[in-house]
PDB file of N, CA and C in Angstrom:
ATOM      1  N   UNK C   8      21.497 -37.985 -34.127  1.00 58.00           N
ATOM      2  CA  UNK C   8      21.492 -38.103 -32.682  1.00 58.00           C
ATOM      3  C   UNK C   8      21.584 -36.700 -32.086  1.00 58.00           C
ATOM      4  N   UNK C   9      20.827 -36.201 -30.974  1.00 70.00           N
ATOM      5  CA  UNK C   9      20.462 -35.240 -30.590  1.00 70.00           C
ATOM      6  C   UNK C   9      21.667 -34.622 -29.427  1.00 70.00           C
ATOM      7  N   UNK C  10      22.256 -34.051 -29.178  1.00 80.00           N
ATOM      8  CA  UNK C  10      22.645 -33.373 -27.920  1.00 80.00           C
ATOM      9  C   UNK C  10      22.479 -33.893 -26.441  1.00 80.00           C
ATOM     10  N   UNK C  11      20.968 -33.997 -26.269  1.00 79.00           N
ATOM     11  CA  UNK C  11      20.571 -34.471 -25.189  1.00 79.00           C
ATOM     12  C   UNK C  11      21.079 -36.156 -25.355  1.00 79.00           C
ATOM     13  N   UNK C  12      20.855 -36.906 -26.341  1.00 85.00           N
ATOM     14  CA  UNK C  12      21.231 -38.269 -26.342  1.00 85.00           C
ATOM     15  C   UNK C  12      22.747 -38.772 -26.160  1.00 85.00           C
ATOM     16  N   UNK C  13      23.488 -37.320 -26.610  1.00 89.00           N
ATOM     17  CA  UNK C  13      24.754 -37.592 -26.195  1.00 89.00           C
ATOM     18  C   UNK C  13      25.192 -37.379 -24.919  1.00 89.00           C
ATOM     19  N   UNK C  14      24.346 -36.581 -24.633  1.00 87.00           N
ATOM     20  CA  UNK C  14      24.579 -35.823 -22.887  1.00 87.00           C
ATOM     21  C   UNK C  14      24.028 -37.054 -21.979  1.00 87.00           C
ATOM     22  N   UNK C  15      22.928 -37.824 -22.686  1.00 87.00           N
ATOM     23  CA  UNK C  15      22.196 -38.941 -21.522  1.00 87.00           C
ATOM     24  C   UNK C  15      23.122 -40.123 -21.050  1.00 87.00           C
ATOM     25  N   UNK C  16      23.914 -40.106 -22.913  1.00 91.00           N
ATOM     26  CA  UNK C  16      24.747 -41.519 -22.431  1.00 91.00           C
ATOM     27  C   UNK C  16      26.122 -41.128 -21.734  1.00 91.00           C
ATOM     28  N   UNK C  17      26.742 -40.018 -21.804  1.00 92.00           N
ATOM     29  CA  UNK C  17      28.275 -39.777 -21.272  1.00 92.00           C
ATOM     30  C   UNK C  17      27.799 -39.233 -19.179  1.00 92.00           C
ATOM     31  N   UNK C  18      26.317 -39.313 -19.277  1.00 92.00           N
ATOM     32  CA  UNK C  18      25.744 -39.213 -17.651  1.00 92.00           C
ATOM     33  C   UNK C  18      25.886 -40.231 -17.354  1.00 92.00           C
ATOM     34  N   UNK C  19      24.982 -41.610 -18.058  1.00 93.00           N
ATOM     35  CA  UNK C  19      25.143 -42.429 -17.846  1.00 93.00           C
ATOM     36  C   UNK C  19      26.182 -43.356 -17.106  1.00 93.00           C
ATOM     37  N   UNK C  20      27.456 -43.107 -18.533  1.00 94.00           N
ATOM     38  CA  UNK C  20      28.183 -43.822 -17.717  1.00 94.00           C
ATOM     39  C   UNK C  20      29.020 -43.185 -17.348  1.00 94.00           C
ATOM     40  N   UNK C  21      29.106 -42.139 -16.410  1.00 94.00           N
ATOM     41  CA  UNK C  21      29.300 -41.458 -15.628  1.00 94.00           C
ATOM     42  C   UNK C  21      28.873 -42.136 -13.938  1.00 94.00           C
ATOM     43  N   UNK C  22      27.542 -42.203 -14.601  1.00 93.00           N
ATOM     44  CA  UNK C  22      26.980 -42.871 -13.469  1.00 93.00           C
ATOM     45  C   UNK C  22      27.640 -44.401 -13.121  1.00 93.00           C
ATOM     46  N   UNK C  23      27.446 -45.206 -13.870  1.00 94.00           N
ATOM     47  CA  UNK C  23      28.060 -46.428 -14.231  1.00 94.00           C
ATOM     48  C   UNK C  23      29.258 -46.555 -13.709  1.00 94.00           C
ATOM     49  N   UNK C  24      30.544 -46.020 -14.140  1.00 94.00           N
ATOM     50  CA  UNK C  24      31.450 -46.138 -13.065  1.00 94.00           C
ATOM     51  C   UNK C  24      31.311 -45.105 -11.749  1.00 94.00           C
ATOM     52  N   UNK C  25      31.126 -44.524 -10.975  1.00 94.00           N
ATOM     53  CA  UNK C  25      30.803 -44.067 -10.048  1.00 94.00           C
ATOM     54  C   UNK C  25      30.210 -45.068  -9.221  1.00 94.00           C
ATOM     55  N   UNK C  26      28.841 -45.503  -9.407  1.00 93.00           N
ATOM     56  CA  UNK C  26      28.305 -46.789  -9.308  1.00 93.00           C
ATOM     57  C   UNK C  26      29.668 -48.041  -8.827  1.00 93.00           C
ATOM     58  N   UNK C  27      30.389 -48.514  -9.984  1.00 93.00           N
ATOM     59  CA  UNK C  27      30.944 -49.274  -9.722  1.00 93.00           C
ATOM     60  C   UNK C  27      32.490 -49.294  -8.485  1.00 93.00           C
ATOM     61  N   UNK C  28      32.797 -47.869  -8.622  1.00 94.00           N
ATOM     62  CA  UNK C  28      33.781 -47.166  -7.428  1.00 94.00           C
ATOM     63  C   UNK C  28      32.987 -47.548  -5.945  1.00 94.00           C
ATOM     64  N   UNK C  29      32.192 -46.829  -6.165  1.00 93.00           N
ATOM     65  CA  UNK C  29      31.701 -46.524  -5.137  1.00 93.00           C
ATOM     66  C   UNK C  29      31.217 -48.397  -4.269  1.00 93.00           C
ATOM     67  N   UNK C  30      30.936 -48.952  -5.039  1.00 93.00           N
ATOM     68  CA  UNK C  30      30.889 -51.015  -4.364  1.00 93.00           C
ATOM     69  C   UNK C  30      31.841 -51.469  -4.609  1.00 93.00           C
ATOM     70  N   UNK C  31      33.201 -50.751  -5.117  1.00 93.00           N
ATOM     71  CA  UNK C  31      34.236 -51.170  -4.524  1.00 93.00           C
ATOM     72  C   UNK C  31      35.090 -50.675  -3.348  1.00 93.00           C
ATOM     73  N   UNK C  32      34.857 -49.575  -3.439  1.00 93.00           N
ATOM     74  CA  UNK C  32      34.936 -48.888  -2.288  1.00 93.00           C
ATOM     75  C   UNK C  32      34.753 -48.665  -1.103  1.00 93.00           C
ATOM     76  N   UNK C  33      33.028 -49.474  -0.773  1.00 92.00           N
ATOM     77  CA  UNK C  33      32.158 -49.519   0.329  1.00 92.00           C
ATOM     78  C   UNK C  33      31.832 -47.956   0.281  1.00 92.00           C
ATOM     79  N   UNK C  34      31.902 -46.687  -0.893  1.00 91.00           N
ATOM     80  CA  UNK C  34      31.439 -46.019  -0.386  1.00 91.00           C
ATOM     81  C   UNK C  34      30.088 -45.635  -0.523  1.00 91.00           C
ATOM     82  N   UNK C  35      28.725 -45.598   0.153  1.00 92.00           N
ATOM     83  CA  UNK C  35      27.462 -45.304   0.094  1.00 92.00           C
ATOM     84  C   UNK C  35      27.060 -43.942  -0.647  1.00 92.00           C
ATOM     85  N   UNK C  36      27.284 -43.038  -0.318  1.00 93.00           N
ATOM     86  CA  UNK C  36      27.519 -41.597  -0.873  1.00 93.00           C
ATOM     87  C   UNK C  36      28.132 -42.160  -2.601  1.00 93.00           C
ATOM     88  N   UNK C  37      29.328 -42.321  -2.905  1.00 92.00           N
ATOM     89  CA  UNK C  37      29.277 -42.407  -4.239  1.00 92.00           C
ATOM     90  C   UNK C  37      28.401 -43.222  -5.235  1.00 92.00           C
ATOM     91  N   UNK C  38      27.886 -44.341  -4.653  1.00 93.00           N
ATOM     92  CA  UNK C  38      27.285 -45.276  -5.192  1.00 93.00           C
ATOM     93  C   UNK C  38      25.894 -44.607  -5.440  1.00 93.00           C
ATOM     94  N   UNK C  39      25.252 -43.841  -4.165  1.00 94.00           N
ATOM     95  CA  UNK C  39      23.793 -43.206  -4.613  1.00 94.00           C
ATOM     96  C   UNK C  39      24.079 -42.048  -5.692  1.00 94.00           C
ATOM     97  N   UNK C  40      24.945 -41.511  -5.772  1.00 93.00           N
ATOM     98  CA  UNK C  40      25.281 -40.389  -6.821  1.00 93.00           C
ATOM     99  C   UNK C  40      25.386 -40.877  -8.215  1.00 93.00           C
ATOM    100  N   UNK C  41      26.088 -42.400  -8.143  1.00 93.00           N
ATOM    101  CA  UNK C  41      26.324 -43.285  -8.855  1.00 93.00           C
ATOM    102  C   UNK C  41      24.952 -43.234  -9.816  1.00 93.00           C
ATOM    103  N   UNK C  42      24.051 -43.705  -8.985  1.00 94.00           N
ATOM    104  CA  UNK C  42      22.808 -44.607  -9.382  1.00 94.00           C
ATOM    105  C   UNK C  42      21.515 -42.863  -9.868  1.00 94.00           C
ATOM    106  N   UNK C  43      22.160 -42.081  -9.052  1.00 93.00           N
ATOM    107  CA  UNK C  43      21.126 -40.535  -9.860  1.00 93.00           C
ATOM    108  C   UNK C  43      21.843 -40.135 -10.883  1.00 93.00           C
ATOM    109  N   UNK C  44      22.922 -40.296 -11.045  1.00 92.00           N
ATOM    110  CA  UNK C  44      23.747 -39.944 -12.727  1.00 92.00           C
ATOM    111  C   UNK C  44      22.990 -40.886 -13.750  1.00 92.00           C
ATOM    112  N   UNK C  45      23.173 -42.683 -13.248  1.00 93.00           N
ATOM    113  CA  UNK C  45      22.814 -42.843 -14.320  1.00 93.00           C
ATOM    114  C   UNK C  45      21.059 -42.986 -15.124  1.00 93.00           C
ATOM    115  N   UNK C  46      20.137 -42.356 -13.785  1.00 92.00           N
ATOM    116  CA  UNK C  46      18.501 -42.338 -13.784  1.00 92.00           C
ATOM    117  C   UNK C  46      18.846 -40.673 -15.192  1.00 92.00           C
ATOM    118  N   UNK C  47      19.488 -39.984 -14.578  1.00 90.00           N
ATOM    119  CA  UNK C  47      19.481 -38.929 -15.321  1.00 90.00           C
ATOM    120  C   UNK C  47      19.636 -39.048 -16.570  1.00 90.00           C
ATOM    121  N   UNK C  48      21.359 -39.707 -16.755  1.00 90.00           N
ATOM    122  CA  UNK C  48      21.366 -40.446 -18.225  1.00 90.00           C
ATOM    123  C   UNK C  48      20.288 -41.224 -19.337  1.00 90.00           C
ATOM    124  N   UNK C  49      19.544 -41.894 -18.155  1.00 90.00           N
ATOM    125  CA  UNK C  49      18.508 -42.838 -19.038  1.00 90.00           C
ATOM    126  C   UNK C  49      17.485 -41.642 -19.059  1.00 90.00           C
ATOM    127  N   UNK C  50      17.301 -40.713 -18.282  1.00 87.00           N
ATOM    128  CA  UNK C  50      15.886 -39.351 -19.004  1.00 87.00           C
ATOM    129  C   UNK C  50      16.728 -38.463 -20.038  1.00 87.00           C
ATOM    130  N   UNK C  51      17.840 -38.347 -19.879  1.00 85.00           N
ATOM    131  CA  UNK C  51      18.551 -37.510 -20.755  1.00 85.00           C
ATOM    132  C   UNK C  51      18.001 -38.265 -22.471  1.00 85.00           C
ATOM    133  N   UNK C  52      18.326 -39.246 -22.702  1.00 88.00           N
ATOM    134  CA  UNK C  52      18.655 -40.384 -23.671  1.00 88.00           C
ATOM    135  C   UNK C  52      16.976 -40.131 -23.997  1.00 88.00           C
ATOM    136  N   UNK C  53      16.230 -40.771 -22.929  1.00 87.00           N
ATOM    137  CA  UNK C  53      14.388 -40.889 -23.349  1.00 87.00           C
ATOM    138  C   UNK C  53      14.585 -39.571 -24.267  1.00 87.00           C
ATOM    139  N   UNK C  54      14.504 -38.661 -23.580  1.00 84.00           N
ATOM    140  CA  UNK C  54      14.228 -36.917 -24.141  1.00 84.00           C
ATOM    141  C   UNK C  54      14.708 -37.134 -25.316  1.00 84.00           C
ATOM    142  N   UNK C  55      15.561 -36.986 -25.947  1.00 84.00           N
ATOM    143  CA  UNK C  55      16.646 -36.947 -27.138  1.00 84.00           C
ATOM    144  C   UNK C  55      15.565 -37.540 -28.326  1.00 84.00           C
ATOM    145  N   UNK C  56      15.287 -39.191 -27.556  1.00 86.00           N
ATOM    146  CA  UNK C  56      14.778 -39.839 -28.408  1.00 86.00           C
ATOM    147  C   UNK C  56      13.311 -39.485 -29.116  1.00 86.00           C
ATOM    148  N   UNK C  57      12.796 -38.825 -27.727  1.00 85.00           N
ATOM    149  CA  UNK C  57      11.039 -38.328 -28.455  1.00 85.00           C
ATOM    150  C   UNK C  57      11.519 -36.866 -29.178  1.00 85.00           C
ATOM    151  N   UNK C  58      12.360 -36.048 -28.890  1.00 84.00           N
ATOM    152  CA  UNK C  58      12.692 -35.093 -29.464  1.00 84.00           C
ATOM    153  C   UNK C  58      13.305 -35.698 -31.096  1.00 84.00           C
ATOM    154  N   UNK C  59      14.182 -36.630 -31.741  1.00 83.00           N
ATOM    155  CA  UNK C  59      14.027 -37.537 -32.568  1.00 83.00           C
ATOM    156  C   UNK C  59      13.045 -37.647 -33.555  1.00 83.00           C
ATOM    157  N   UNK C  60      12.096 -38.280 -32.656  1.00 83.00           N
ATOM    158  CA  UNK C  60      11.022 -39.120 -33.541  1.00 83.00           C
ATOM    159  C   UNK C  60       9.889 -37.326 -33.480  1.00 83.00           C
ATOM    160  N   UNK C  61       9.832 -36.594 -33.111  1.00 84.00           N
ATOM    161  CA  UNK C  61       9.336 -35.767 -33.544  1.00 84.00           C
ATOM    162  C   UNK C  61       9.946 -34.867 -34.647  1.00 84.00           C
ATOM    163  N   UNK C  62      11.257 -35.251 -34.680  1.00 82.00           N
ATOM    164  CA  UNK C  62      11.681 -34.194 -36.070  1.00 82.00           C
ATOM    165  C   UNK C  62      11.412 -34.912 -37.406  1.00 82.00           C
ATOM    166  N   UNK C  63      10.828 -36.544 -37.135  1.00 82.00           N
ATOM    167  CA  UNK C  63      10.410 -37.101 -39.013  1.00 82.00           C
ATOM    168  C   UNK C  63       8.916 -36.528 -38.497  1.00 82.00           C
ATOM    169  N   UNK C  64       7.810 -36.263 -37.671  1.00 85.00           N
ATOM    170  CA  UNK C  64       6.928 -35.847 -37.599  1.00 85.00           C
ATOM    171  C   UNK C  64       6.638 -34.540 -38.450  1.00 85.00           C
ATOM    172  N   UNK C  65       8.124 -33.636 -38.262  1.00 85.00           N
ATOM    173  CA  UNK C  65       7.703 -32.322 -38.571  1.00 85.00           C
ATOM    174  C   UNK C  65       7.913 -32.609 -39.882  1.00 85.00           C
ATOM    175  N   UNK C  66       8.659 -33.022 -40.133  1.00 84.00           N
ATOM    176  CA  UNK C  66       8.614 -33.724 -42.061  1.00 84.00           C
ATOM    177  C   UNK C  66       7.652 -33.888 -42.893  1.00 84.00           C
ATOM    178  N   UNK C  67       6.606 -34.597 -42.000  1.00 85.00           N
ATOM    179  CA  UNK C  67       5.165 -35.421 -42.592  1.00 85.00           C
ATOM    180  C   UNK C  67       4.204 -34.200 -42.496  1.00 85.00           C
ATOM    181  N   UNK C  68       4.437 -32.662 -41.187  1.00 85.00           N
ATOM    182  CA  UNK C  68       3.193 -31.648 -41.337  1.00 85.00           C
ATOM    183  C   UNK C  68       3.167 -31.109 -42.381  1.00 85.00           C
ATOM    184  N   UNK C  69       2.019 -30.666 -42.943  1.00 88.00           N
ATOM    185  CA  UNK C  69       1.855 -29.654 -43.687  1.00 88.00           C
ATOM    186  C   UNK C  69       2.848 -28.641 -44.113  1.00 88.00           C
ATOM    187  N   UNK C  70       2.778 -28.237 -45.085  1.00 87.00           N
ATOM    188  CA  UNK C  70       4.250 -27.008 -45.228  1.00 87.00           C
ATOM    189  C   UNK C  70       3.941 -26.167 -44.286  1.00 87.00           C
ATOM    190  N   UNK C  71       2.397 -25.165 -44.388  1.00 89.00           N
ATOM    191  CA  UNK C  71       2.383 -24.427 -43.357  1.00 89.00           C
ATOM    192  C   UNK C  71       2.400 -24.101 -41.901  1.00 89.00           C
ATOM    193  N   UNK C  72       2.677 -25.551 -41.474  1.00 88.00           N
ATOM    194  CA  UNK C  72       2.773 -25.490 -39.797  1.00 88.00           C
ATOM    195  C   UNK C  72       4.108 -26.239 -39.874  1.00 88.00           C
ATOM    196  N   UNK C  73       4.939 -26.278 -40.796  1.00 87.00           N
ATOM    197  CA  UNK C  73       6.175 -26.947 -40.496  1.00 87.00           C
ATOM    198  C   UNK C  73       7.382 -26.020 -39.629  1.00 87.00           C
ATOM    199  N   UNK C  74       7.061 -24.743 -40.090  1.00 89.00           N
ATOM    200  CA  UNK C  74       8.082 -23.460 -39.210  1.00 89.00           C
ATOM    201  C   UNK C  74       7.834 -23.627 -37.932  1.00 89.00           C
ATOM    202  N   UNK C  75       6.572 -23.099 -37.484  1.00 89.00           N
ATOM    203  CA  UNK C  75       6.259 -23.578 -36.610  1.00 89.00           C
ATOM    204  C   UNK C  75       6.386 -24.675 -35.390  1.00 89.00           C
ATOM    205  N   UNK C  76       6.372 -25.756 -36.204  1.00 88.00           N
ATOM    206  CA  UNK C  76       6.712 -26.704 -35.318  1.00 88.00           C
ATOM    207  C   UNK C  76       8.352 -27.112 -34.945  1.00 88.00           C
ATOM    208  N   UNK C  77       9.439 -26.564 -35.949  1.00 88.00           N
ATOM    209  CA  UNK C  77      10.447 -26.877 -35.969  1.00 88.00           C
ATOM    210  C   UNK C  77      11.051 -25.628 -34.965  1.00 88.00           C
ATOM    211  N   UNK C  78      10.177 -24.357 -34.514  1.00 90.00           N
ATOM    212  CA  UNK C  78      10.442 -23.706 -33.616  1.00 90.00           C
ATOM    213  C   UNK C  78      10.379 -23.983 -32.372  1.00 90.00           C
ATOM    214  N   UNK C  79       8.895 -25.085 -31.713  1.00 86.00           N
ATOM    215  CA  UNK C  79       8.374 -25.876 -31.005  1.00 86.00           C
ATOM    216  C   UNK C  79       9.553 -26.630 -30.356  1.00 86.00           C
ATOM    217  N   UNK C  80      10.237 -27.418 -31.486  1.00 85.00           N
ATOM    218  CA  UNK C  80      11.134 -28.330 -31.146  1.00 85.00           C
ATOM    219  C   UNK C  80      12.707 -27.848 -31.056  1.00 85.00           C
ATOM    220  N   UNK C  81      13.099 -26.621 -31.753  1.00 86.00           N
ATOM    221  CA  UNK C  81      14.539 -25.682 -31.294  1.00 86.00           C
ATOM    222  C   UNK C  81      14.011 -25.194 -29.509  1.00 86.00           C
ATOM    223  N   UNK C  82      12.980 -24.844 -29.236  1.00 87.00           N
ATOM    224  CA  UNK C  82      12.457 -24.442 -27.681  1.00 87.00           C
ATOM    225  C   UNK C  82      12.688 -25.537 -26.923  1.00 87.00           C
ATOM    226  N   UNK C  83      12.128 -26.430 -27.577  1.00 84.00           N
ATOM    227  CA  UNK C  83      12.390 -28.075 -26.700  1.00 84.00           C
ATOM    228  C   UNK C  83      13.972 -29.027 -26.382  1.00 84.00           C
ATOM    229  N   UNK C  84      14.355 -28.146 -27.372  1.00 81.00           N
ATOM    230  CA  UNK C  84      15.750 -28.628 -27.439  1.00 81.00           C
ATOM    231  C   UNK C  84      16.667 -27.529 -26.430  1.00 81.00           C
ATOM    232  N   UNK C  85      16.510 -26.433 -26.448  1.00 83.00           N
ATOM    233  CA  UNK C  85      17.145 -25.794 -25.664  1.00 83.00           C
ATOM    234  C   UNK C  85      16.962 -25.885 -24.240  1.00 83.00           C
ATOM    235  N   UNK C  86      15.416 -26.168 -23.615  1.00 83.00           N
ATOM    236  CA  UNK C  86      15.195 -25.790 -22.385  1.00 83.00           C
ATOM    237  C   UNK C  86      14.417 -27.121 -22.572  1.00 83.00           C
ATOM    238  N   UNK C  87      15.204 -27.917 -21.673  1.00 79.00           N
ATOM    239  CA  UNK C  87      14.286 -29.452 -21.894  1.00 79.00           C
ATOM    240  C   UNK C  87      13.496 -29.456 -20.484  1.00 79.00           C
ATOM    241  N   UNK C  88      13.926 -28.787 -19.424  1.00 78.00           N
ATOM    242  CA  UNK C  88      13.341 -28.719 -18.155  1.00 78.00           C
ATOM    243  C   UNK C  88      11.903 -27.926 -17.989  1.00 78.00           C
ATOM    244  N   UNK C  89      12.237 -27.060 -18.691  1.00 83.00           N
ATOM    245  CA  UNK C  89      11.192 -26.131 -18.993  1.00 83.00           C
ATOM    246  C   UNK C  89      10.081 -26.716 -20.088  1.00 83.00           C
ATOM    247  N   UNK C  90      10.713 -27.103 -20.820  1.00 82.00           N
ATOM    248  CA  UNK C  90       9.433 -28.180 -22.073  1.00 82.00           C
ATOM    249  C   UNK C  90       8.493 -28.896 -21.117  1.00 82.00           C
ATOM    250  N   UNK C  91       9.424 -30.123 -20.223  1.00 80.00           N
ATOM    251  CA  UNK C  91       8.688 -31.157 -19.446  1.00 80.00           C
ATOM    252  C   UNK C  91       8.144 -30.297 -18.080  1.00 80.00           C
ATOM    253  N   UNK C  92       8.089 -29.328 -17.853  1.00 82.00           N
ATOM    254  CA  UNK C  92       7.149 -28.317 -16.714  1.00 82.00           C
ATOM    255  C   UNK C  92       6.070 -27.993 -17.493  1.00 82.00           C
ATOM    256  N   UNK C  93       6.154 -27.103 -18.625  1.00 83.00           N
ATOM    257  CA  UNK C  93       5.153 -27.325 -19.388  1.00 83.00           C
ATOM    258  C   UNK C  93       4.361 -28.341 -19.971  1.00 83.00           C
ATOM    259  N   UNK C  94       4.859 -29.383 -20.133  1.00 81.00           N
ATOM    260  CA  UNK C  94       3.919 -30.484 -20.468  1.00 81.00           C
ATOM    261  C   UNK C  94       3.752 -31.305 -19.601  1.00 81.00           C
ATOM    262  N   UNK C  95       3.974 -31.029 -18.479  1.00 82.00           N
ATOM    263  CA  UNK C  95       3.256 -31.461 -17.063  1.00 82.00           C
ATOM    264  C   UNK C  95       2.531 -30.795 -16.793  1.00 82.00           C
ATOM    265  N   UNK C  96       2.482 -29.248 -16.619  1.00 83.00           N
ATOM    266  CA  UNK C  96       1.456 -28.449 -15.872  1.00 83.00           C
ATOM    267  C   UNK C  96      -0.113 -28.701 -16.882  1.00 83.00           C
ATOM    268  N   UNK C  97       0.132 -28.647 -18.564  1.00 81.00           N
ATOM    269  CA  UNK C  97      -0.650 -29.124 -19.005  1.00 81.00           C
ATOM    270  C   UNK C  97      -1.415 -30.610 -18.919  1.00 81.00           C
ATOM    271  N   UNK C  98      -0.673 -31.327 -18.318  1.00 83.00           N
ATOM    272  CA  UNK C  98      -1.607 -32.864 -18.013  1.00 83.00           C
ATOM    273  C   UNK C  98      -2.431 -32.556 -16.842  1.00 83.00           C
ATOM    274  N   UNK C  99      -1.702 -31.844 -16.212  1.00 86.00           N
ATOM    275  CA  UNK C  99      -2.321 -31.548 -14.331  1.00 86.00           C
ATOM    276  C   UNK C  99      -3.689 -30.968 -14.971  1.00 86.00           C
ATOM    277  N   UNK C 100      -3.740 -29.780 -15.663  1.00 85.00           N
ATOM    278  CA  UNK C 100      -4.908 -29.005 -16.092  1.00 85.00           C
ATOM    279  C   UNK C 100      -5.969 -29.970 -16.687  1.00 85.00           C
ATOM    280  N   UNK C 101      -5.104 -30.747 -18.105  1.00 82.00           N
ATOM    281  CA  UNK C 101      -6.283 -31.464 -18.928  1.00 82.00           C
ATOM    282  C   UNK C 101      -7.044 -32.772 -17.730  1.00 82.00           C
ATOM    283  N   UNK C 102      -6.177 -32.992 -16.938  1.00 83.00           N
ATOM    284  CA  UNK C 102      -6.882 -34.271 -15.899  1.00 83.00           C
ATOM    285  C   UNK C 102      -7.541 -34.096 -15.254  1.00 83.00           C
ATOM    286  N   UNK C 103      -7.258 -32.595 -14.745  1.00 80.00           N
ATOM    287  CA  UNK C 103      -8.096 -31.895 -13.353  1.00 80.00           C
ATOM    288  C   UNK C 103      -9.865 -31.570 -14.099  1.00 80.00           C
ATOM    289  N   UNK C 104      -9.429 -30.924 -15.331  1.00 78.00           N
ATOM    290  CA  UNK C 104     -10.531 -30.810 -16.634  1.00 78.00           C
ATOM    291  C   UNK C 104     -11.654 -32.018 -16.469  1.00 78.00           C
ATOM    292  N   UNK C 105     -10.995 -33.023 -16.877  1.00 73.00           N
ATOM    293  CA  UNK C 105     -11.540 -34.530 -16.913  1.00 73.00           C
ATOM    294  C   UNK C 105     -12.467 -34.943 -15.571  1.00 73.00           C
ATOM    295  N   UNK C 106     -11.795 -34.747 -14.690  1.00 71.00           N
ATOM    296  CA  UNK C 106     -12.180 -35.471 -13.419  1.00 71.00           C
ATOM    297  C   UNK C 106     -13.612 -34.772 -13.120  1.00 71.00           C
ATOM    298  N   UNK C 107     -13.804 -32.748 -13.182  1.00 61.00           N
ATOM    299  CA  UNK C 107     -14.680 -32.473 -13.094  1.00 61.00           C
ATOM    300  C   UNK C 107     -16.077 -32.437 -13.270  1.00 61.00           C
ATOM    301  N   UNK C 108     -16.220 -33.604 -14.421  1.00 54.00           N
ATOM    302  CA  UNK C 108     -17.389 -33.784 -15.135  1.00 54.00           C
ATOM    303  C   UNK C 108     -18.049 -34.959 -14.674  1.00 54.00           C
TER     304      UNK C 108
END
């Protein structure tokens, strides 16, 4: 289990009771803070998990692109904000690519 998966679920329910304070409370403000802790938690958790299932991936590459890729995924693990900017700005490009033809 990854870092991020531990970080998604202790957001979570973070969120979760906050959430539950906050509708007992009547307070509006805690309850929406409530409910973005635990959206965060559940992307925290996603991340972890494709970060996961890509480390039996790097298992199955080739020896010679295995460094490589296990560098790929120490980058991905450190700067997860920065990974998913990058692999957004790349969909924007490959779609924009697509559409032109």
């Amino acid at each position: 289990m990854t870092d991020q998966r531990i970080q998604g679920a202790a957001t979570k329910f973070e969120g979760d009771v906050q959430n539950g304070l906050g509708q007992m409370t009547g307070d509006s403000k805690l309850q929406a803070d409530g409910r973005l802790n635990q959206v965060k938690g559940k992307a925290l958790d996603a991340y972890g998990r494709v970060i996961d299932g890509l480390d039996g991936l790097v298992e199955k590459a080739p020896a010679q692109y295995q460094d490589k890729a296990r560098q790929g995924l120490d980058f991905a693990r450190r700067k997860p904000l920065m990974t998913t900017g990058i692999v957004a700005g790349l969909a924007v490009l490959l779609g924009g690519l697509g559409r032109r033809r």
